[in-house]
Coordinates of C-alpha atoms in Angstrom, one line a residue:
X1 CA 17.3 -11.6 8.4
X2 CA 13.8 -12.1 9.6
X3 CA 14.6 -9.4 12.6
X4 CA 15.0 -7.0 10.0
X5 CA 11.4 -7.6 8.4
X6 CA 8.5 -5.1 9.8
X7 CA 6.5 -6.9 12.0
X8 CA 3.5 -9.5 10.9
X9 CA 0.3 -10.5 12.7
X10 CA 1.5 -13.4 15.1
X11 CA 0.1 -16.9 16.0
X12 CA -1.6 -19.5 12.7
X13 CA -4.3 -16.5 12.0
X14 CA -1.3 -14.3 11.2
X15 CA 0.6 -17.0 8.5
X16 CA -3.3 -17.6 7.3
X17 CA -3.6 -13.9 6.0
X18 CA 0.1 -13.4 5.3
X19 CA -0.3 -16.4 3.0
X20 CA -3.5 -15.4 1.5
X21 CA -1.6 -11.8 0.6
X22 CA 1.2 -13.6 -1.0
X23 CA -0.9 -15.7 -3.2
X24 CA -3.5 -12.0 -4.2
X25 CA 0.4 -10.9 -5.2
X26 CA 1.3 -13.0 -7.8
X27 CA -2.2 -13.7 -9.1
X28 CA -4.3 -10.0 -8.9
X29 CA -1.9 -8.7 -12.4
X30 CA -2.7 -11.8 -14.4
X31 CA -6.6 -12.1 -12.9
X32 CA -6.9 -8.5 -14.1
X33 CA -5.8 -9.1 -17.7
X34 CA -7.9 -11.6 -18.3
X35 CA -10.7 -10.5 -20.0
X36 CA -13.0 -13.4 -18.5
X37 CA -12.2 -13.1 -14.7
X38 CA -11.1 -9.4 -14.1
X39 CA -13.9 -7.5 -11.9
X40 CA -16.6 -6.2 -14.1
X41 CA -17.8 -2.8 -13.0
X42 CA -16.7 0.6 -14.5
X43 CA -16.4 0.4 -18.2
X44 CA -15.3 -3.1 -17.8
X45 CA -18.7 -4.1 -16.8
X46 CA -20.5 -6.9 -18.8
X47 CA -24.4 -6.4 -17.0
X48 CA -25.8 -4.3 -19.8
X49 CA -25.4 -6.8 -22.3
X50 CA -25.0 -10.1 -21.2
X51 CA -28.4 -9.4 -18.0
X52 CA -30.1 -6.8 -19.7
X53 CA -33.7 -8.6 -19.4
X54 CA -32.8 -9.0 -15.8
X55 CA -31.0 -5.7 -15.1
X56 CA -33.6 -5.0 -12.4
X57 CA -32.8 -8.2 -10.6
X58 CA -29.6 -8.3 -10.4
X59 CA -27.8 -5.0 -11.2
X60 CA -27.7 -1.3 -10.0
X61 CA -26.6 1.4 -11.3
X62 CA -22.7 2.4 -11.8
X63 CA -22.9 5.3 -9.3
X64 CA -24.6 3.3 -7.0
X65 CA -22.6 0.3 -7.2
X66 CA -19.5 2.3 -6.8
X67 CA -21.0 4.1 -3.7
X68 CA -21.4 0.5 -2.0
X69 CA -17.3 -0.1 -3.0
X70 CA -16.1 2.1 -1.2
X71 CA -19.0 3.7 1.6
X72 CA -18.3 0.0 3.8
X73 CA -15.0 0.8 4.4
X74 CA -15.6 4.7 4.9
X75 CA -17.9 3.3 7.7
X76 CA -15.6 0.9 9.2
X77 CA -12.6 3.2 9.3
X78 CA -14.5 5.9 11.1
X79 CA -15.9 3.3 13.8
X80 CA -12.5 1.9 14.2
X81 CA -10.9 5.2 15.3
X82 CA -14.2 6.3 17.1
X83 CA -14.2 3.8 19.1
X84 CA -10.1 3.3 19.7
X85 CA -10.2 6.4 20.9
X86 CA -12.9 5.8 23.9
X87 CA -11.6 3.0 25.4
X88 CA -14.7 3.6 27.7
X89 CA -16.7 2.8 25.1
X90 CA -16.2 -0.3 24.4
X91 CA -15.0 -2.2 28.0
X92 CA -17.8 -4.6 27.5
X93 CA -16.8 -5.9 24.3
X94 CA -15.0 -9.6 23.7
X95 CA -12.4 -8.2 21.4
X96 CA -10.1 -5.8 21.4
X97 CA -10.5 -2.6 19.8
X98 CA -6.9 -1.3 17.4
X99 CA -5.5 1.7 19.1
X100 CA -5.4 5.1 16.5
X101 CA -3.0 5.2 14.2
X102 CA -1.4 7.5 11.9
X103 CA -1.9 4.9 8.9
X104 CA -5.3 4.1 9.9
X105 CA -6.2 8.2 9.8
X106 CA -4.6 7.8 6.7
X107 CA -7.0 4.9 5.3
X108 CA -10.2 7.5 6.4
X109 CA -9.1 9.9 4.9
X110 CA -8.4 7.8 1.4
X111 CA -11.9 6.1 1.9
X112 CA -13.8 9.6 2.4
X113 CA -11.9 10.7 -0.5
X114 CA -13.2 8.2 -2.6
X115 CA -16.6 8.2 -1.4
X116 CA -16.6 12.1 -2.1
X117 CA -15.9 11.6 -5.4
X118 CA -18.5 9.2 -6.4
X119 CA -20.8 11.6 -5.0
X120 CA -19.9 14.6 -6.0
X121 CA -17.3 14.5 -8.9
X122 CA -17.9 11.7 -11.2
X123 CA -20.5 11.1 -13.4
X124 CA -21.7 7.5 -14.3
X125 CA -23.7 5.6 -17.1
X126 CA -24.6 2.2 -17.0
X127 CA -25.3 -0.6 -14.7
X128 CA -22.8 -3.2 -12.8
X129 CA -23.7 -6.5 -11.6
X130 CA -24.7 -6.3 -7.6
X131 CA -22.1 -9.1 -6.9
X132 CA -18.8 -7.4 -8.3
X133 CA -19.4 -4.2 -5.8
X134 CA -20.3 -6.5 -2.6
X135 CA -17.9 -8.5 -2.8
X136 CA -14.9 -5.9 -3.3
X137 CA -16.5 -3.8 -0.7
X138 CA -15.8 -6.7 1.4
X139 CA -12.1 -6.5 0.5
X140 CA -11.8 -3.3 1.3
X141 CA -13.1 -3.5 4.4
X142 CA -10.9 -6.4 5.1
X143 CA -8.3 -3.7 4.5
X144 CA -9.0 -1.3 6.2
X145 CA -9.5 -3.5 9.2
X146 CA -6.0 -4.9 8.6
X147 CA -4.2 -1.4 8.4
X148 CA -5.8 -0.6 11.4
X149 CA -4.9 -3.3 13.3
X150 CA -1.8 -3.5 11.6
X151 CA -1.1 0.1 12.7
X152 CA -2.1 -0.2 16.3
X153 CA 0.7 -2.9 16.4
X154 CA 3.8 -1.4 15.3
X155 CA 3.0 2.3 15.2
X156 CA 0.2 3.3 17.3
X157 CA -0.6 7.2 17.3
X158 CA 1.6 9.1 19.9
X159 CA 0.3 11.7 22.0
X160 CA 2.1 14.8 20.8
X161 CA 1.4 13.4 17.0
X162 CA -0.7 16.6 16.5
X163 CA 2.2 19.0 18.0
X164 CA 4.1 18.3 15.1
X165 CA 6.0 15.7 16.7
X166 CA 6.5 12.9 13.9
X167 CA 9.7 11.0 13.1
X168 CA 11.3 10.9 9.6
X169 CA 9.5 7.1 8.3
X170 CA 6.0 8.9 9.9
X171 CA 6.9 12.2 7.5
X172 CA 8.2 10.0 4.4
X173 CA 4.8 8.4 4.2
X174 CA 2.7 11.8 4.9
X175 CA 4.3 13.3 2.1
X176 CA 4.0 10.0 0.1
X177 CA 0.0 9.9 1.1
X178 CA -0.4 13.4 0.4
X179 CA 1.4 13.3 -3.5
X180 CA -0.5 10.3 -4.0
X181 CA -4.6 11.8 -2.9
X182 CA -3.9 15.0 -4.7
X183 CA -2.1 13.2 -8.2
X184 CA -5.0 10.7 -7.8
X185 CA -7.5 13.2 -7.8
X186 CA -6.6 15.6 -10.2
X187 CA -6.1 12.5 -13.3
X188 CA -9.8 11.9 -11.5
X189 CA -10.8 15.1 -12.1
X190 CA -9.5 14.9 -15.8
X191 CA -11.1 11.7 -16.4
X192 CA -14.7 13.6 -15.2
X193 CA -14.1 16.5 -17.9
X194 CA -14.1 14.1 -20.4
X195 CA -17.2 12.7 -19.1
X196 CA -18.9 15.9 -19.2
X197 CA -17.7 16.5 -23.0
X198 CA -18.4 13.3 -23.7
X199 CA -22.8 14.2 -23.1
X200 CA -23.1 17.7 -24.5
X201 CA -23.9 15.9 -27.7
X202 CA -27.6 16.4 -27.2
X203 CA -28.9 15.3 -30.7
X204 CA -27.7 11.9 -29.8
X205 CA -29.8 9.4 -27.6
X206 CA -28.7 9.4 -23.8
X207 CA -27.5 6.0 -23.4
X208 CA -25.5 6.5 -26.7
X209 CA -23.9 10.1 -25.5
X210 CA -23.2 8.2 -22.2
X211 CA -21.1 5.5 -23.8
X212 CA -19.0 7.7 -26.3
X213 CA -15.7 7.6 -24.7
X214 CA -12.9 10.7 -25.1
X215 CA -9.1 9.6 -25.3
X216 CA -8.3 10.7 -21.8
X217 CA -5.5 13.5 -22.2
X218 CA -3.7 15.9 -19.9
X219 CA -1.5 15.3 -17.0
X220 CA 0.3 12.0 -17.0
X221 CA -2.3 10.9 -19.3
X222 CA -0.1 11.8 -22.1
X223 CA 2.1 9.1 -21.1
X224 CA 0.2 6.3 -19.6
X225 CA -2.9 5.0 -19.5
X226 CA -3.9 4.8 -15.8
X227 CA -2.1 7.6 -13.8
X228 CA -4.6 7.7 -11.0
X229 CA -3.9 4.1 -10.8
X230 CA 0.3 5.2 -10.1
X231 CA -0.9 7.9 -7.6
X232 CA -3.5 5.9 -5.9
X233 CA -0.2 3.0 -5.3
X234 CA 1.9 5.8 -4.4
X235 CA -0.9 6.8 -1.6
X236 CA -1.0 3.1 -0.3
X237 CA 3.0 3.0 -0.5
X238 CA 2.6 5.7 2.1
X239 CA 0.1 4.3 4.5
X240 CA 2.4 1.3 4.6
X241 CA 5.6 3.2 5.2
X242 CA 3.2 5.2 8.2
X243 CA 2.6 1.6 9.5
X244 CA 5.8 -0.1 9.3
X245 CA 4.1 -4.0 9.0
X246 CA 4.8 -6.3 7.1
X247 CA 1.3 -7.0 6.5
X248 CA -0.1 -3.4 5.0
X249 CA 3.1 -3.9 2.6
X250 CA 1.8 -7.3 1.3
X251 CA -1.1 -5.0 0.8
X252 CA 0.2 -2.7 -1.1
X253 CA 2.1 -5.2 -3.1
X254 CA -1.4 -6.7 -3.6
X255 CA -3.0 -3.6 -4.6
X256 CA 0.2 -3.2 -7.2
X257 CA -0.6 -6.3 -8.9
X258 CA -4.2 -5.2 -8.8
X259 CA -4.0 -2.1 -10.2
X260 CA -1.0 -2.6 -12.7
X261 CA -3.5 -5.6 -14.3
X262 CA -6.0 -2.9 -14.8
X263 CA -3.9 -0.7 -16.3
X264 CA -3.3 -2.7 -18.7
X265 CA -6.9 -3.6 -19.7
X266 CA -7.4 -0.2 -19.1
X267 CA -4.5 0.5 -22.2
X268 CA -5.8 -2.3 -24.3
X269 CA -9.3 -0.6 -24.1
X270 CA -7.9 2.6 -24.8
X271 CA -6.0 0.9 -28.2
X272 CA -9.2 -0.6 -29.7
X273 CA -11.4 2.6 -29.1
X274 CA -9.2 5.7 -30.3
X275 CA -7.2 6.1 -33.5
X276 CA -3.2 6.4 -33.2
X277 CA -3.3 9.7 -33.4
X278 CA -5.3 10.3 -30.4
X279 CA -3.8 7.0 -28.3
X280 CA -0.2 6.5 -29.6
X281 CA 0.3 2.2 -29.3
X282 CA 3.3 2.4 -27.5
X283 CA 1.7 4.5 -24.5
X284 CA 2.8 2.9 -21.6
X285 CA -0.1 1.3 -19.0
X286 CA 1.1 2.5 -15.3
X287 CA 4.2 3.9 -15.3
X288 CA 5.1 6.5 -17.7
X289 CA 8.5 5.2 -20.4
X290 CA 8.7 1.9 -18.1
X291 CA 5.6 -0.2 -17.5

């Protein structure tokens, strides 16, 4: 049975982070619907009111904090191929350096994606605590570490990969990627209209326009809460497929339990700010008439 398992790191390091992923599995969903230990940052950040006389000190602000999430990993991605594909350049290091791979182009391409958007599409109020951010910008950057690694392993990128020359499992999870960057974006995009609307009441203070929240709507919003959530897992679900481990599929399962707790904070916070007419109680959280 275990010959038809992907592959998994080898040797005591490999059972180490395989464990690890197994445990994040079956404890991310019920960390996230916990109101006292999910990560606080987004609209689930606590720093403006429980640090405000110490916001300099120990907060930045959202878009800022959000930058630092995701800009590590950007970083680390874009090194990883770089120098992968110059073996030249890096002879005189002590470790070995993961060979390109079709998932790890994949993880760029997600990471510059999100970094874009912080940039240039969403719009922020607020502050988070500097801790939440570091410390999942070190997770991420585990992961993308992981994938490429992972990738190097048991799919490295062929030569003719760019001639068109990919096999079905490599097409599968290119198709799978692309459905899930362009569904994530757009439910993003949706969410940033609403931010917009949500300031053009100008008689109001700023930090009050910036906190009156819009029952998202539009797309698969009209039928569960977190939709960019689903197409973000869908996007992972095809960067595992690309890499065919073991390993980036315990990721993925980790992100699921990750991201499926959030959804349903995300639903609960949805319930307790909008009427039923404008957030029907039995909208689902991630997946739209099942979960």
């Amino acid at each position: 049975m275990m010959d038809s398992l992907p592959p998994m790191f080898p040797g005591r390091v490999g059972q180490v982070i395989t464990i690890l992923q197994v445990i994040s599995v079956f404890t991310n969903y019920k960390t996230e619907t916990n109101p006292a230990t999910r990560a606080q940052y987004s609209k689930f950040s606590q720093a403006g009111s429980q640090m405000k006389k110490t916001a300099s000190k120990f907060t930045w602000p959202s878009k800022l904090a959000m930058f630092v999430i995701y800009a590590p990993s950007l970083i680390v991605s874009v090194v990883l191929l770089a120098l992968g594909s110059n073996p030249d350049a890096y002879n005189e290091l002590s470790f070995s350096i993961p060979k390109p791979s079709i998932a790890a182009c994949l993880c760029t391409i997600h990471f510059a994606k999100r970094v874009a958007e912080v940039l240039f599409l969403h719009q922020y109020s607020g502050k988070t605590d500097i801790g939440t951010p570091c410390m999942i910008a070190i997770f991420y950057s585990l992961i993308t570490t992981l994938v490429a690694y992972a990738g190097s392993m048991s799919a490295p990128l062929a030569p003719d990969v760019f001639r068109g020359n990919y096999n079905a499992t490599d097409m599968i999870g290119i198709c799978a990627f692309v459905v899930g960057i362009l569904g994530n974006f757009y439910h993003h995009y949706l969410l940033a209209k609403l931010r917009s609307s949500s300031k053009q009441n100008k008689s109001a203070p700023n930090d009050i326009a910036a906190k009156r929240y819009i029952a998202p709507n539009g797309g698969m919003f009209n039928y569960c809460a977190a939709p960019h959530y689903l197409f973000e897992l869908i996007g992972w679900a095809g960067v595992a497929i690309v890499s065919d481990h073991l390993n980036v599929y315990l990721a993925m399962a980790g992100m699921t339990s990750y991201l499926a707790g959030r959804s349903v904070a995300q639903n609960d916070f949805n319930r307790t700010k909008f009427k039923e007419k404008d957030w029907p109680r039995d909208r689902k959280n991630l997946v739209p008439f099942v979960f």
